[in-house]
Amino acid sequence: MRSRVTMVLAVVAVLLGGVLIVPAAYARLAGDDASGGGGGGAGSVAAPAPTPPPPPTLAPGPVSVTFKGEYFSWALMDRQTGKISGSSNMAAPNSTESMIKSWFAADYLRQLGEKPLSVAMKKNITTAIRDSNDDAANALYAAVGRSGTIKRMISTCGLTDTKPGNVPGYVGWWSFTRMSPRDAVRLGDCIGDGKAAGSKWTPYLLDEMSKVRGTAAAKDQKARQGGGRWGIIDGLPKSITAQGPVSIKNGWTQLGYDGNWHVNCLAITSKWSLAVMLRYPAKSPLSYGAQVCASVATQLVTPQPGAALKVPQQPVGKL
């Protein structure tokens, strides 16, 4: 009887030992598999986190606009490299209209230097830029020497396609100054980098240009001033406008002598300067030109909103 009990106890002991041994062995095997497959074991290389894409910006690219008019041209400057790209006719000029008011303010401020800005001239700059007021612009134009300021703009900003206006009956009018989109983005860069207004006043001028107000709607257009916050600014996604102020100055006039709207859009950021210039029949509204400017800006956004981010696959293995 005793030998039978002894035999039973021996069998139980063997069975229990097997139960304890098998999990331990399984655990060792599982650990070997995990380390060999790059799952975090010793000697493995973890997959690197994908590099976040650069923030959206404007970059050269194809632009397609169904445009009904006499003249359509655009140019984009990369302000980091100075490279200018644009339409094939980006050297062809248009009349500047109110876009040139940004230069009058810059020229005045640069000449002012360290002297304080008077209340009257500060008001002129604010209304000339934010409201595109013609009387305020005329005051600035007179203060900077009238036609002499156009010559300074050309030399200071390195413009190559710009000339004083020579329309019969309008000779000497600052609004008829001839400028191409290629020169307009150079003007934008000249304002942005401080050459135009000087280091002291450049932040102030760019801030004023970021506060342009009023729409292209007829209700915002008056005899001596008009709403000018439209065009390129409306074509930029929030992912770009949230990066910092966008400084703008548009120019527009419904001209009787040639039966066209003359519309110009200029926008400046720390990264780029963009200009779009148009002439189209006066029977179309100002909003038509504003939409064309916005469309050009939208098409140049890089990467395009909703574009899938391609992350390269990285090999994973042992060191």
PDB file of C-alpha atoms in Angstrom:
ATOM      1  CA  MET A   1       0.000   0.000   0.000  1.00  0.00           C
ATOM      2  CA  ARG A   2       2.825   2.334   0.918  1.00  0.00           C
ATOM      3  CA  SER A   3       4.631   1.747  -2.368  1.00  0.00           C
ATOM      4  CA  ARG A   4       1.464   2.516  -4.319  1.00  0.00           C
ATOM      5  CA  VAL A   5       1.024   5.824  -2.484  1.00  0.00           C
ATOM      6  CA  THR A   6       4.633   6.673  -3.127  1.00  0.00           C
ATOM      7  CA  MET A   7       4.170   6.029  -6.835  1.00  0.00           C
ATOM      8  CA  VAL A   8       1.093   8.277  -6.998  1.00  0.00           C
ATOM      9  CA  LEU A   9       2.929  11.129  -5.277  1.00  0.00           C
ATOM     10  CA  ALA A  10       5.815  10.780  -7.731  1.00  0.00           C
ATOM     11  CA  VAL A  11       3.483  11.040 -10.736  1.00  0.00           C
ATOM     12  CA  VAL A  12       1.807  14.152  -9.300  1.00  0.00           C
ATOM     13  CA  ALA A  13       5.176  15.778  -8.730  1.00  0.00           C
ATOM     14  CA  VAL A  14       6.209  15.160 -12.356  1.00  0.00           C
ATOM     15  CA  LEU A  15       2.973  16.627 -13.672  1.00  0.00           C
ATOM     16  CA  LEU A  16       3.263  19.752 -11.489  1.00  0.00           C
ATOM     17  CA  GLY A  17       6.853  20.247 -12.546  1.00  0.00           C
ATOM     18  CA  GLY A  18       5.810  20.175 -16.195  1.00  0.00           C
ATOM     19  CA  VAL A  19       3.145  22.807 -15.640  1.00  0.00           C
ATOM     20  CA  LEU A  20       5.711  25.126 -14.057  1.00  0.00           C
ATOM     21  CA  ILE A  21       8.362  24.487 -16.685  1.00  0.00           C
ATOM     22  CA  VAL A  22       6.242  25.021 -19.808  1.00  0.00           C
ATOM     23  CA  PRO A  23       5.113  28.654 -19.059  1.00  0.00           C
ATOM     24  CA  ALA A  24       8.664  29.652 -18.228  1.00  0.00           C
ATOM     25  CA  ALA A  25       9.956  28.220 -21.490  1.00  0.00           C
ATOM     26  CA  TYR A  26       7.108  29.892 -23.430  1.00  0.00           C
ATOM     27  CA  ALA A  27       7.929  33.191 -21.834  1.00  0.00           C
ATOM     28  CA  ARG A  28      11.565  32.900 -22.973  1.00  0.00           C
ATOM     29  CA  LEU A  29      10.514  32.056 -26.511  1.00  0.00           C
ATOM     30  CA  ALA A  30       8.070  34.964 -26.659  1.00  0.00           C
ATOM     31  CA  GLY A  31      10.772  37.322 -25.461  1.00  0.00           C
ATOM     32  CA  ASP A  32      13.118  36.155 -28.194  1.00  0.00           C
ATOM     33  CA  ASP A  33      10.432  36.754 -30.850  1.00  0.00           C
ATOM     34  CA  ALA A  34       9.681  40.270 -29.574  1.00  0.00           C
ATOM     35  CA  SER A  35      13.334  41.365 -29.617  1.00  0.00           C
ATOM     36  CA  GLY A  36      13.929  39.880 -33.038  1.00  0.00           C
ATOM     37  CA  GLY A  37      10.930  41.714 -34.565  1.00  0.00           C
ATOM     38  CA  GLY A  38      11.810  45.241 -33.442  1.00  0.00           C
ATOM     39  CA  GLY A  39       9.122  45.343 -30.748  1.00  0.00           C
ATOM     40  CA  GLY A  40      11.223  47.169 -28.191  1.00  0.00           C
ATOM     41  CA  GLY A  41      13.591  44.460 -27.044  1.00  0.00           C
ATOM     42  CA  ALA A  42      17.271  45.102 -26.456  1.00  0.00           C
ATOM     43  CA  GLY A  43      19.279  45.683 -29.626  1.00  0.00           C
ATOM     44  CA  SER A  44      16.377  46.839 -31.833  1.00  0.00           C
ATOM     45  CA  VAL A  45      15.861  50.126 -33.767  1.00  0.00           C
ATOM     46  CA  ALA A  46      12.520  51.928 -33.291  1.00  0.00           C
ATOM     47  CA  ALA A  47      10.818  53.461 -36.334  1.00  0.00           C
ATOM     48  CA  PRO A  48      11.624  57.216 -36.412  1.00  0.00           C
ATOM     49  CA  ALA A  49       8.734  59.625 -36.004  1.00  0.00           C
ATOM     50  CA  PRO A  50       7.742  61.240 -39.319  1.00  0.00           C
ATOM     51  CA  THR A  51       9.142  64.749 -39.843  1.00  0.00           C
ATOM     52  CA  PRO A  52       6.310  67.286 -39.719  1.00  0.00           C
ATOM     53  CA  PRO A  53       5.772  69.089 -43.028  1.00  0.00           C
ATOM     54  CA  PRO A  54       6.761  72.763 -43.335  1.00  0.00           C
ATOM     55  CA  PRO A  55       3.915  75.230 -42.823  1.00  0.00           C
ATOM     56  CA  PRO A  56       1.900  76.157 -45.932  1.00  0.00           C
ATOM     57  CA  THR A  57       3.185  79.035 -48.025  1.00  0.00           C
ATOM     58  CA  LEU A  58       2.937  80.382 -51.568  1.00  0.00           C
ATOM     59  CA  ALA A  59       5.204  78.795 -54.161  1.00  0.00           C
ATOM     60  CA  PRO A  60       5.508  78.880 -57.953  1.00  0.00           C
ATOM     61  CA  GLY A  61       2.998  76.723 -59.750  1.00  0.00           C
ATOM     62  CA  PRO A  62       0.511  76.610 -62.617  1.00  0.00           C
ATOM     63  CA  VAL A  63      -2.290  79.176 -62.534  1.00  0.00           C
ATOM     64  CA  SER A  64      -5.429  78.773 -64.594  1.00  0.00           C
ATOM     65  CA  VAL A  65      -8.004  81.575 -64.670  1.00  0.00           C
ATOM     66  CA  THR A  66     -10.931  81.981 -67.031  1.00  0.00           C
ATOM     67  CA  PHE A  67     -10.394  85.700 -67.529  1.00  0.00           C
ATOM     68  CA  LYS A  68     -12.521  87.976 -69.667  1.00  0.00           C
ATOM     69  CA  GLY A  69     -10.554  91.136 -70.178  1.00  0.00           C
ATOM     70  CA  GLU A  70      -7.715  92.948 -71.900  1.00  0.00           C
ATOM     71  CA  TYR A  71      -4.840  92.216 -69.553  1.00  0.00           C
ATOM     72  CA  PHE A  72      -4.070  89.654 -66.837  1.00  0.00           C
ATOM     73  CA  SER A  73      -0.647  89.214 -65.262  1.00  0.00           C
ATOM     74  CA  TRP A  74       0.871  88.075 -61.976  1.00  0.00           C
ATOM     75  CA  ALA A  75       4.225  87.632 -60.242  1.00  0.00           C
ATOM     76  CA  LEU A  76       5.420  85.960 -57.042  1.00  0.00           C
ATOM     77  CA  MET A  77       8.696  86.657 -55.249  1.00  0.00           C
ATOM     78  CA  ASP A  78      10.270  84.228 -52.797  1.00  0.00           C
ATOM     79  CA  ARG A  79      11.619  86.783 -50.324  1.00  0.00           C
ATOM     80  CA  GLN A  80      14.152  84.309 -48.925  1.00  0.00           C
ATOM     81  CA  THR A  81      15.886  83.797 -52.272  1.00  0.00           C
ATOM     82  CA  GLY A  82      14.734  86.833 -54.267  1.00  0.00           C
ATOM     83  CA  LYS A  83      13.565  84.584 -57.109  1.00  0.00           C
ATOM     84  CA  ILE A  84      10.570  85.892 -59.086  1.00  0.00           C
ATOM     85  CA  SER A  85       8.196  83.644 -61.004  1.00  0.00           C
ATOM     86  CA  GLY A  86       4.905  84.404 -62.695  1.00  0.00           C
ATOM     87  CA  SER A  87       2.937  84.661 -65.895  1.00  0.00           C
ATOM     88  CA  SER A  88       4.748  84.945 -69.213  1.00  0.00           C
ATOM     89  CA  ASN A  89       3.818  88.649 -69.370  1.00  0.00           C
ATOM     90  CA  MET A  90       4.847  89.560 -65.812  1.00  0.00           C
ATOM     91  CA  ALA A  91       7.051  92.366 -67.166  1.00  0.00           C
ATOM     92  CA  ALA A  92       4.079  94.043 -68.919  1.00  0.00           C
ATOM     93  CA  PRO A  93       2.830  97.159 -67.064  1.00  0.00           C
ATOM     94  CA  ASN A  94      -0.496  98.411 -65.794  1.00  0.00           C
ATOM     95  CA  SER A  95      -1.348 101.747 -64.166  1.00  0.00           C
ATOM     96  CA  THR A  96      -0.652 101.465 -60.450  1.00  0.00           C
ATOM     97  CA  GLU A  97      -3.726 103.339 -59.195  1.00  0.00           C
ATOM     98  CA  SER A  98      -3.885 103.365 -55.370  1.00  0.00           C
ATOM     99  CA  MET A  99      -1.354 100.564 -54.939  1.00  0.00           C
ATOM    100  CA  ILE A 100       1.405 103.200 -55.136  1.00  0.00           C
ATOM    101  CA  LYS A 101       0.124 104.927 -51.996  1.00  0.00           C
ATOM    102  CA  SER A 102       2.125 102.412 -49.983  1.00  0.00           C
ATOM    103  CA  TRP A 103       5.312 103.872 -51.491  1.00  0.00           C
ATOM    104  CA  PHE A 104       4.314 107.488 -50.712  1.00  0.00           C
ATOM    105  CA  ALA A 105       3.912 106.531 -47.051  1.00  0.00           C
ATOM    106  CA  ALA A 106       7.219 104.645 -47.073  1.00  0.00           C
ATOM    107  CA  ASP A 107       9.132 107.458 -48.768  1.00  0.00           C
ATOM    108  CA  TYR A 108       7.794 110.008 -46.286  1.00  0.00           C
ATOM    109  CA  LEU A 109       8.654 107.849 -43.270  1.00  0.00           C
ATOM    110  CA  ARG A 110      12.175 107.089 -44.482  1.00  0.00           C
ATOM    111  CA  GLN A 111      12.883 110.789 -44.949  1.00  0.00           C
ATOM    112  CA  LEU A 112      11.376 111.505 -41.537  1.00  0.00           C
ATOM    113  CA  GLY A 113      14.020 109.304 -39.959  1.00  0.00           C
ATOM    114  CA  GLU A 114      14.276 109.744 -36.198  1.00  0.00           C
ATOM    115  CA  LYS A 115      11.997 112.764 -36.062  1.00  0.00           C
ATOM    116  CA  PRO A 116       8.526 112.274 -34.514  1.00  0.00           C
ATOM    117  CA  LEU A 117       5.537 111.662 -36.764  1.00  0.00           C
ATOM    118  CA  SER A 118       3.036 114.519 -36.529  1.00  0.00           C
ATOM    119  CA  VAL A 119      -0.595 113.846 -35.744  1.00  0.00           C
ATOM    120  CA  ALA A 120      -1.654 115.245 -39.126  1.00  0.00           C
ATOM    121  CA  MET A 121       0.740 113.114 -41.172  1.00  0.00           C
ATOM    122  CA  LYS A 122      -0.024 110.020 -39.120  1.00  0.00           C
ATOM    123  CA  LYS A 123      -3.688 110.522 -39.985  1.00  0.00           C
ATOM    124  CA  ASN A 124      -2.783 110.930 -43.657  1.00  0.00           C
ATOM    125  CA  ILE A 125      -0.843 107.658 -43.642  1.00  0.00           C
ATOM    126  CA  THR A 126      -3.624 105.794 -41.856  1.00  0.00           C
ATOM    127  CA  THR A 127      -6.385 106.998 -44.176  1.00  0.00           C
ATOM    128  CA  ALA A 128      -4.277 106.665 -47.341  1.00  0.00           C
ATOM    129  CA  ILE A 129      -3.419 103.058 -46.490  1.00  0.00           C
ATOM    130  CA  ARG A 130      -6.422 101.709 -44.591  1.00  0.00           C
ATOM    131  CA  ASP A 131      -9.123 103.580 -46.531  1.00  0.00           C
ATOM    132  CA  SER A 132      -7.232 104.350 -49.766  1.00  0.00           C
ATOM    133  CA  ASN A 133      -8.152 108.011 -49.343  1.00  0.00           C
ATOM    134  CA  ASP A 134      -7.047 110.135 -52.324  1.00  0.00           C
ATOM    135  CA  ASP A 135      -6.785 113.445 -50.438  1.00  0.00           C
ATOM    136  CA  ALA A 136      -4.479 111.892 -47.829  1.00  0.00           C
ATOM    137  CA  ALA A 137      -2.389 110.363 -50.619  1.00  0.00           C
ATOM    138  CA  ASN A 138      -2.123 113.743 -52.350  1.00  0.00           C
ATOM    139  CA  ALA A 139      -0.821 115.274 -49.119  1.00  0.00           C
ATOM    140  CA  LEU A 140       1.856 112.581 -48.881  1.00  0.00           C
ATOM    141  CA  TYR A 141       2.702 112.926 -52.581  1.00  0.00           C
ATOM    142  CA  ALA A 142       3.255 116.668 -52.144  1.00  0.00           C
ATOM    143  CA  ALA A 143       5.346 116.134 -49.000  1.00  0.00           C
ATOM    144  CA  VAL A 144       7.745 113.776 -50.801  1.00  0.00           C
ATOM    145  CA  GLY A 145       8.322 116.007 -53.829  1.00  0.00           C
ATOM    146  CA  ARG A 146       5.670 114.850 -56.313  1.00  0.00           C
ATOM    147  CA  SER A 147       7.318 113.359 -59.430  1.00  0.00           C
ATOM    148  CA  GLY A 148      10.643 113.062 -57.625  1.00  0.00           C
ATOM    149  CA  THR A 149       9.236 110.290 -55.455  1.00  0.00           C
ATOM    150  CA  ILE A 150       8.569 108.101 -58.505  1.00  0.00           C
ATOM    151  CA  LYS A 151      12.235 108.344 -59.502  1.00  0.00           C
ATOM    152  CA  ARG A 152      13.302 107.484 -55.940  1.00  0.00           C
ATOM    153  CA  MET A 153      10.994 104.467 -55.913  1.00  0.00           C
ATOM    154  CA  ILE A 154      12.581 103.145 -59.107  1.00  0.00           C
ATOM    155  CA  SER A 155      16.160 103.600 -57.849  1.00  0.00           C
ATOM    156  CA  THR A 156      15.585 102.575 -54.217  1.00  0.00           C
ATOM    157  CA  CYS A 157      13.716  99.376 -55.029  1.00  0.00           C
ATOM    158  CA  GLY A 158      15.589  98.402 -58.192  1.00  0.00           C
ATOM    159  CA  LEU A 159      12.560  98.575 -60.479  1.00  0.00           C
ATOM    160  CA  THR A 160      13.115  97.890 -64.178  1.00  0.00           C
ATOM    161  CA  ASP A 161       9.675  98.120 -65.792  1.00  0.00           C
ATOM    162  CA  THR A 162       8.299 101.235 -64.065  1.00  0.00           C
ATOM    163  CA  LYS A 163       7.811 104.657 -65.668  1.00  0.00           C
ATOM    164  CA  PRO A 164       5.892 107.847 -64.840  1.00  0.00           C
ATOM    165  CA  GLY A 165       2.414 108.006 -66.321  1.00  0.00           C
ATOM    166  CA  ASN A 166       2.074 109.445 -69.809  1.00  0.00           C
ATOM    167  CA  VAL A 167      -1.618 109.066 -70.596  1.00  0.00           C
ATOM    168  CA  PRO A 168      -2.713 112.078 -72.693  1.00  0.00           C
ATOM    169  CA  GLY A 169      -4.595 114.501 -70.490  1.00  0.00           C
ATOM    170  CA  TYR A 170      -3.303 112.787 -67.313  1.00  0.00           C
ATOM    171  CA  VAL A 171       0.449 113.397 -67.537  1.00  0.00           C
ATOM    172  CA  GLY A 172       1.948 113.692 -64.050  1.00  0.00           C
ATOM    173  CA  TRP A 173      -0.886 111.878 -62.274  1.00  0.00           C
ATOM    174  CA  TRP A 174       0.618 109.466 -59.767  1.00  0.00           C
ATOM    175  CA  SER A 175      -2.208 106.960 -60.314  1.00  0.00           C
ATOM    176  CA  PHE A 176      -1.100 106.481 -63.936  1.00  0.00           C
ATOM    177  CA  THR A 177       2.445 105.456 -63.022  1.00  0.00           C
ATOM    178  CA  ARG A 178       3.235 102.395 -65.139  1.00  0.00           C
ATOM    179  CA  MET A 179       4.375  99.292 -63.216  1.00  0.00           C
ATOM    180  CA  SER A 180       4.556  95.582 -63.969  1.00  0.00           C
ATOM    181  CA  PRO A 181       3.705  92.746 -61.564  1.00  0.00           C
ATOM    182  CA  ARG A 182       7.421  91.892 -61.569  1.00  0.00           C
ATOM    183  CA  ASP A 183       8.214  95.372 -60.273  1.00  0.00           C
ATOM    184  CA  ALA A 184       5.238  95.330 -57.895  1.00  0.00           C
ATOM    185  CA  VAL A 185       6.632  92.322 -56.004  1.00  0.00           C
ATOM    186  CA  ARG A 186       9.991  94.087 -55.903  1.00  0.00           C
ATOM    187  CA  LEU A 187       8.215  97.071 -54.366  1.00  0.00           C
ATOM    188  CA  GLY A 188       6.592  94.733 -51.855  1.00  0.00           C
ATOM    189  CA  ASP A 189       9.963  93.279 -50.914  1.00  0.00           C
ATOM    190  CA  CYS A 190      11.445  96.786 -50.714  1.00  0.00           C
ATOM    191  CA  ILE A 191       8.751  97.758 -48.207  1.00  0.00           C
ATOM    192  CA  GLY A 192       9.095  94.498 -46.313  1.00  0.00           C
ATOM    193  CA  ASP A 193      12.888  94.549 -45.903  1.00  0.00           C
ATOM    194  CA  GLY A 194      13.053  98.151 -44.695  1.00  0.00           C
ATOM    195  CA  LYS A 195      14.722  99.848 -47.663  1.00  0.00           C
ATOM    196  CA  ALA A 196      11.570 101.799 -48.475  1.00  0.00           C
ATOM    197  CA  ALA A 197      10.574 103.171 -45.065  1.00  0.00           C
ATOM    198  CA  GLY A 198      13.736 102.647 -43.007  1.00  0.00           C
ATOM    199  CA  SER A 199      14.258 100.344 -40.053  1.00  0.00           C
ATOM    200  CA  LYS A 200      12.414 102.531 -37.542  1.00  0.00           C
ATOM    201  CA  TRP A 201       9.170 102.890 -39.471  1.00  0.00           C
ATOM    202  CA  THR A 202       8.898  99.637 -41.413  1.00  0.00           C
ATOM    203  CA  PRO A 203       7.053  97.683 -38.672  1.00  0.00           C
ATOM    204  CA  TYR A 204       4.602 100.585 -38.342  1.00  0.00           C
ATOM    205  CA  LEU A 205       3.928 100.735 -42.083  1.00  0.00           C
ATOM    206  CA  LEU A 206       3.497  96.964 -42.445  1.00  0.00           C
ATOM    207  CA  ASP A 207       1.076  97.047 -39.525  1.00  0.00           C
ATOM    208  CA  GLU A 208      -0.964  99.795 -41.189  1.00  0.00           C
ATOM    209  CA  MET A 209      -1.052  97.756 -44.382  1.00  0.00           C
ATOM    210  CA  SER A 210      -2.332  94.741 -42.443  1.00  0.00           C
ATOM    211  CA  LYS A 211      -5.294  96.818 -41.229  1.00  0.00           C
ATOM    212  CA  VAL A 212      -6.740  97.808 -44.602  1.00  0.00           C
ATOM    213  CA  ARG A 213     -10.531  97.803 -44.289  1.00  0.00           C
ATOM    214  CA  GLY A 214     -13.667  97.733 -46.397  1.00  0.00           C
ATOM    215  CA  THR A 215     -14.900  95.393 -49.111  1.00  0.00           C
ATOM    216  CA  ALA A 216     -15.182  95.521 -52.889  1.00  0.00           C
ATOM    217  CA  ALA A 217     -18.940  96.002 -52.583  1.00  0.00           C
ATOM    218  CA  ALA A 218     -20.413  99.163 -54.107  1.00  0.00           C
ATOM    219  CA  LYS A 219     -21.562 100.359 -50.672  1.00  0.00           C
ATOM    220  CA  ASP A 220     -17.914 100.595 -49.547  1.00  0.00           C
ATOM    221  CA  GLN A 221     -16.742 102.564 -52.592  1.00  0.00           C
ATOM    222  CA  LYS A 222     -16.900 106.358 -52.255  1.00  0.00           C
ATOM    223  CA  ALA A 223     -15.846 109.263 -54.448  1.00  0.00           C
ATOM    224  CA  ARG A 224     -12.497 109.910 -52.687  1.00  0.00           C
ATOM    225  CA  GLN A 225     -11.820 106.597 -50.966  1.00  0.00           C
ATOM    226  CA  GLY A 226     -12.913 102.977 -50.965  1.00  0.00           C
ATOM    227  CA  GLY A 227     -12.813  99.662 -49.176  1.00  0.00           C
ATOM    228  CA  GLY A 228      -9.669  97.766 -50.094  1.00  0.00           C
ATOM    229  CA  ARG A 229      -9.575  94.549 -48.021  1.00  0.00           C
ATOM    230  CA  TRP A 230     -10.187  92.038 -50.773  1.00  0.00           C
ATOM    231  CA  GLY A 231      -8.306  90.083 -53.431  1.00  0.00           C
ATOM    232  CA  ILE A 232      -5.205  88.105 -52.431  1.00  0.00           C
ATOM    233  CA  ILE A 233      -6.083  88.179 -48.737  1.00  0.00           C
ATOM    234  CA  ASP A 234      -9.371  86.393 -49.490  1.00  0.00           C
ATOM    235  CA  GLY A 235      -7.564  83.605 -51.343  1.00  0.00           C
ATOM    236  CA  LEU A 236      -5.269  82.677 -48.460  1.00  0.00           C
ATOM    237  CA  PRO A 237      -6.228  79.832 -46.094  1.00  0.00           C
ATOM    238  CA  LYS A 238      -6.190  80.317 -42.342  1.00  0.00           C
ATOM    239  CA  SER A 239      -3.094  78.104 -42.181  1.00  0.00           C
ATOM    240  CA  ILE A 240      -1.186  80.967 -43.852  1.00  0.00           C
ATOM    241  CA  THR A 241      -2.894  84.021 -42.327  1.00  0.00           C
ATOM    242  CA  ALA A 242      -2.412  82.513 -38.858  1.00  0.00           C
ATOM    243  CA  GLN A 243       1.373  82.561 -39.334  1.00  0.00           C
ATOM    244  CA  GLY A 244       1.548  86.351 -39.082  1.00  0.00           C
ATOM    245  CA  PRO A 245       0.184  89.578 -40.525  1.00  0.00           C
ATOM    246  CA  VAL A 246      -0.404  89.854 -44.260  1.00  0.00           C
ATOM    247  CA  SER A 247       0.222  93.430 -45.430  1.00  0.00           C
ATOM    248  CA  ILE A 248      -1.733  94.524 -48.498  1.00  0.00           C
ATOM    249  CA  LYS A 249      -2.383  97.526 -50.725  1.00  0.00           C
ATOM    250  CA  ASN A 250      -4.677  97.245 -53.686  1.00  0.00           C
ATOM    251  CA  GLY A 251      -5.257  99.784 -56.435  1.00  0.00           C
ATOM    252  CA  TRP A 252      -8.371 100.130 -58.578  1.00  0.00           C
ATOM    253  CA  THR A 253     -10.154 102.618 -60.816  1.00  0.00           C
ATOM    254  CA  GLN A 254     -13.015 102.365 -63.268  1.00  0.00           C
ATOM    255  CA  LEU A 255     -11.471 104.426 -66.056  1.00  0.00           C
ATOM    256  CA  GLY A 256     -13.505 106.202 -68.688  1.00  0.00           C
ATOM    257  CA  TYR A 257     -10.735 106.827 -71.217  1.00  0.00           C
ATOM    258  CA  ASP A 258     -10.278 103.148 -72.102  1.00  0.00           C
ATOM    259  CA  GLY A 259     -13.547 101.664 -70.785  1.00  0.00           C
ATOM    260  CA  ASN A 260     -11.784  99.310 -68.389  1.00  0.00           C
ATOM    261  CA  TRP A 261     -11.347  98.612 -64.731  1.00  0.00           C
ATOM    262  CA  HIS A 262      -7.665  98.833 -63.799  1.00  0.00           C
ATOM    263  CA  VAL A 263      -7.233  96.555 -60.777  1.00  0.00           C
ATOM    264  CA  ASN A 264      -4.032  95.680 -58.904  1.00  0.00           C
ATOM    265  CA  CYS A 265      -3.549  93.475 -55.857  1.00  0.00           C
ATOM    266  CA  LEU A 266      -0.366  93.461 -53.745  1.00  0.00           C
ATOM    267  CA  ALA A 267       0.309  91.373 -50.632  1.00  0.00           C
ATOM    268  CA  ILE A 268       3.464  90.959 -48.554  1.00  0.00           C
ATOM    269  CA  THR A 269       4.531  88.533 -45.820  1.00  0.00           C
ATOM    270  CA  SER A 270       7.949  87.719 -44.389  1.00  0.00           C
ATOM    271  CA  LYS A 271       8.201  84.834 -46.889  1.00  0.00           C
ATOM    272  CA  TRP A 272       6.775  86.142 -50.161  1.00  0.00           C
ATOM    273  CA  SER A 273       5.427  89.079 -52.147  1.00  0.00           C
ATOM    274  CA  LEU A 274       2.576  88.535 -54.632  1.00  0.00           C
ATOM    275  CA  ALA A 275       1.075  90.903 -57.201  1.00  0.00           C
ATOM    276  CA  VAL A 276      -1.826  90.415 -59.617  1.00  0.00           C
ATOM    277  CA  MET A 277      -2.747  93.068 -62.212  1.00  0.00           C
ATOM    278  CA  LEU A 278      -5.845  93.245 -64.415  1.00  0.00           C
ATOM    279  CA  ARG A 279      -7.718  95.308 -66.986  1.00  0.00           C
ATOM    280  CA  TYR A 280     -11.241  94.234 -67.862  1.00  0.00           C
ATOM    281  CA  PRO A 281     -14.478  95.857 -69.110  1.00  0.00           C
ATOM    282  CA  ALA A 282     -16.021  98.459 -66.822  1.00  0.00           C
ATOM    283  CA  LYS A 283     -19.415  96.768 -67.137  1.00  0.00           C
ATOM    284  CA  SER A 284     -18.147  94.007 -64.826  1.00  0.00           C
ATOM    285  CA  PRO A 285     -18.042  94.776 -61.076  1.00  0.00           C
ATOM    286  CA  LEU A 286     -14.951  95.428 -58.979  1.00  0.00           C
ATOM    287  CA  SER A 287     -15.695  92.142 -57.218  1.00  0.00           C
ATOM    288  CA  TYR A 288     -14.820  90.306 -60.441  1.00  0.00           C
ATOM    289  CA  GLY A 289     -11.232  91.555 -60.270  1.00  0.00           C
ATOM    290  CA  ALA A 290     -11.106  90.819 -56.539  1.00  0.00           C
ATOM    291  CA  GLN A 291     -12.110  87.215 -57.215  1.00  0.00           C
ATOM    292  CA  VAL A 292      -9.431  86.796 -59.886  1.00  0.00           C
ATOM    293  CA  CYS A 293      -6.748  88.032 -57.459  1.00  0.00           C
ATOM    294  CA  ALA A 294      -8.025  85.644 -54.785  1.00  0.00           C
ATOM    295  CA  SER A 295      -8.031  82.731 -57.230  1.00  0.00           C
ATOM    296  CA  VAL A 296      -4.380  83.272 -58.154  1.00  0.00           C
ATOM    297  CA  ALA A 297      -3.376  83.275 -54.477  1.00  0.00           C
ATOM    298  CA  THR A 298      -5.363  80.122 -53.735  1.00  0.00           C
ATOM    299  CA  GLN A 299      -3.779  78.237 -56.630  1.00  0.00           C
ATOM    300  CA  LEU A 300      -0.267  79.096 -55.412  1.00  0.00           C
ATOM    301  CA  VAL A 301      -0.802  77.737 -51.876  1.00  0.00           C
ATOM    302  CA  THR A 302       1.676  74.910 -51.219  1.00  0.00           C
ATOM    303  CA  PRO A 303       0.842  72.274 -50.150  1.00  0.00           C
ATOM    304  CA  GLN A 304      -2.730  72.505 -51.367  1.00  0.00           C
ATOM    305  CA  PRO A 305      -5.303  72.068 -48.552  1.00  0.00           C
ATOM    306  CA  GLY A 306      -6.285  68.430 -48.215  1.00  0.00           C
ATOM    307  CA  ALA A 307      -3.181  67.119 -49.983  1.00  0.00           C
ATOM    308  CA  ALA A 308      -2.076  63.811 -48.499  1.00  0.00           C
ATOM    309  CA  LEU A 309       1.236  63.847 -46.648  1.00  0.00           C
ATOM    310  CA  LYS A 310       3.594  61.195 -48.016  1.00  0.00           C
ATOM    311  CA  VAL A 311       5.757  59.708 -45.259  1.00  0.00           C
ATOM    312  CA  PRO A 312       8.699  57.621 -46.521  1.00  0.00           C
ATOM    313  CA  GLN A 313       8.893  54.103 -45.075  1.00  0.00           C
ATOM    314  CA  GLN A 314      11.923  53.585 -42.862  1.00  0.00           C
ATOM    315  CA  PRO A 315      13.528  50.107 -42.593  1.00  0.00           C
ATOM    316  CA  VAL A 316      13.567  48.649 -39.097  1.00  0.00           C
ATOM    317  CA  GLY A 317      16.129  46.110 -37.926  1.00  0.00           C
ATOM    318  CA  LYS A 318      18.793  45.195 -35.418  1.00  0.00           C
ATOM    319  CA  LEU A 319      21.807  47.341 -34.722  1.00  0.00           C
TER     320      LEU A 319
END
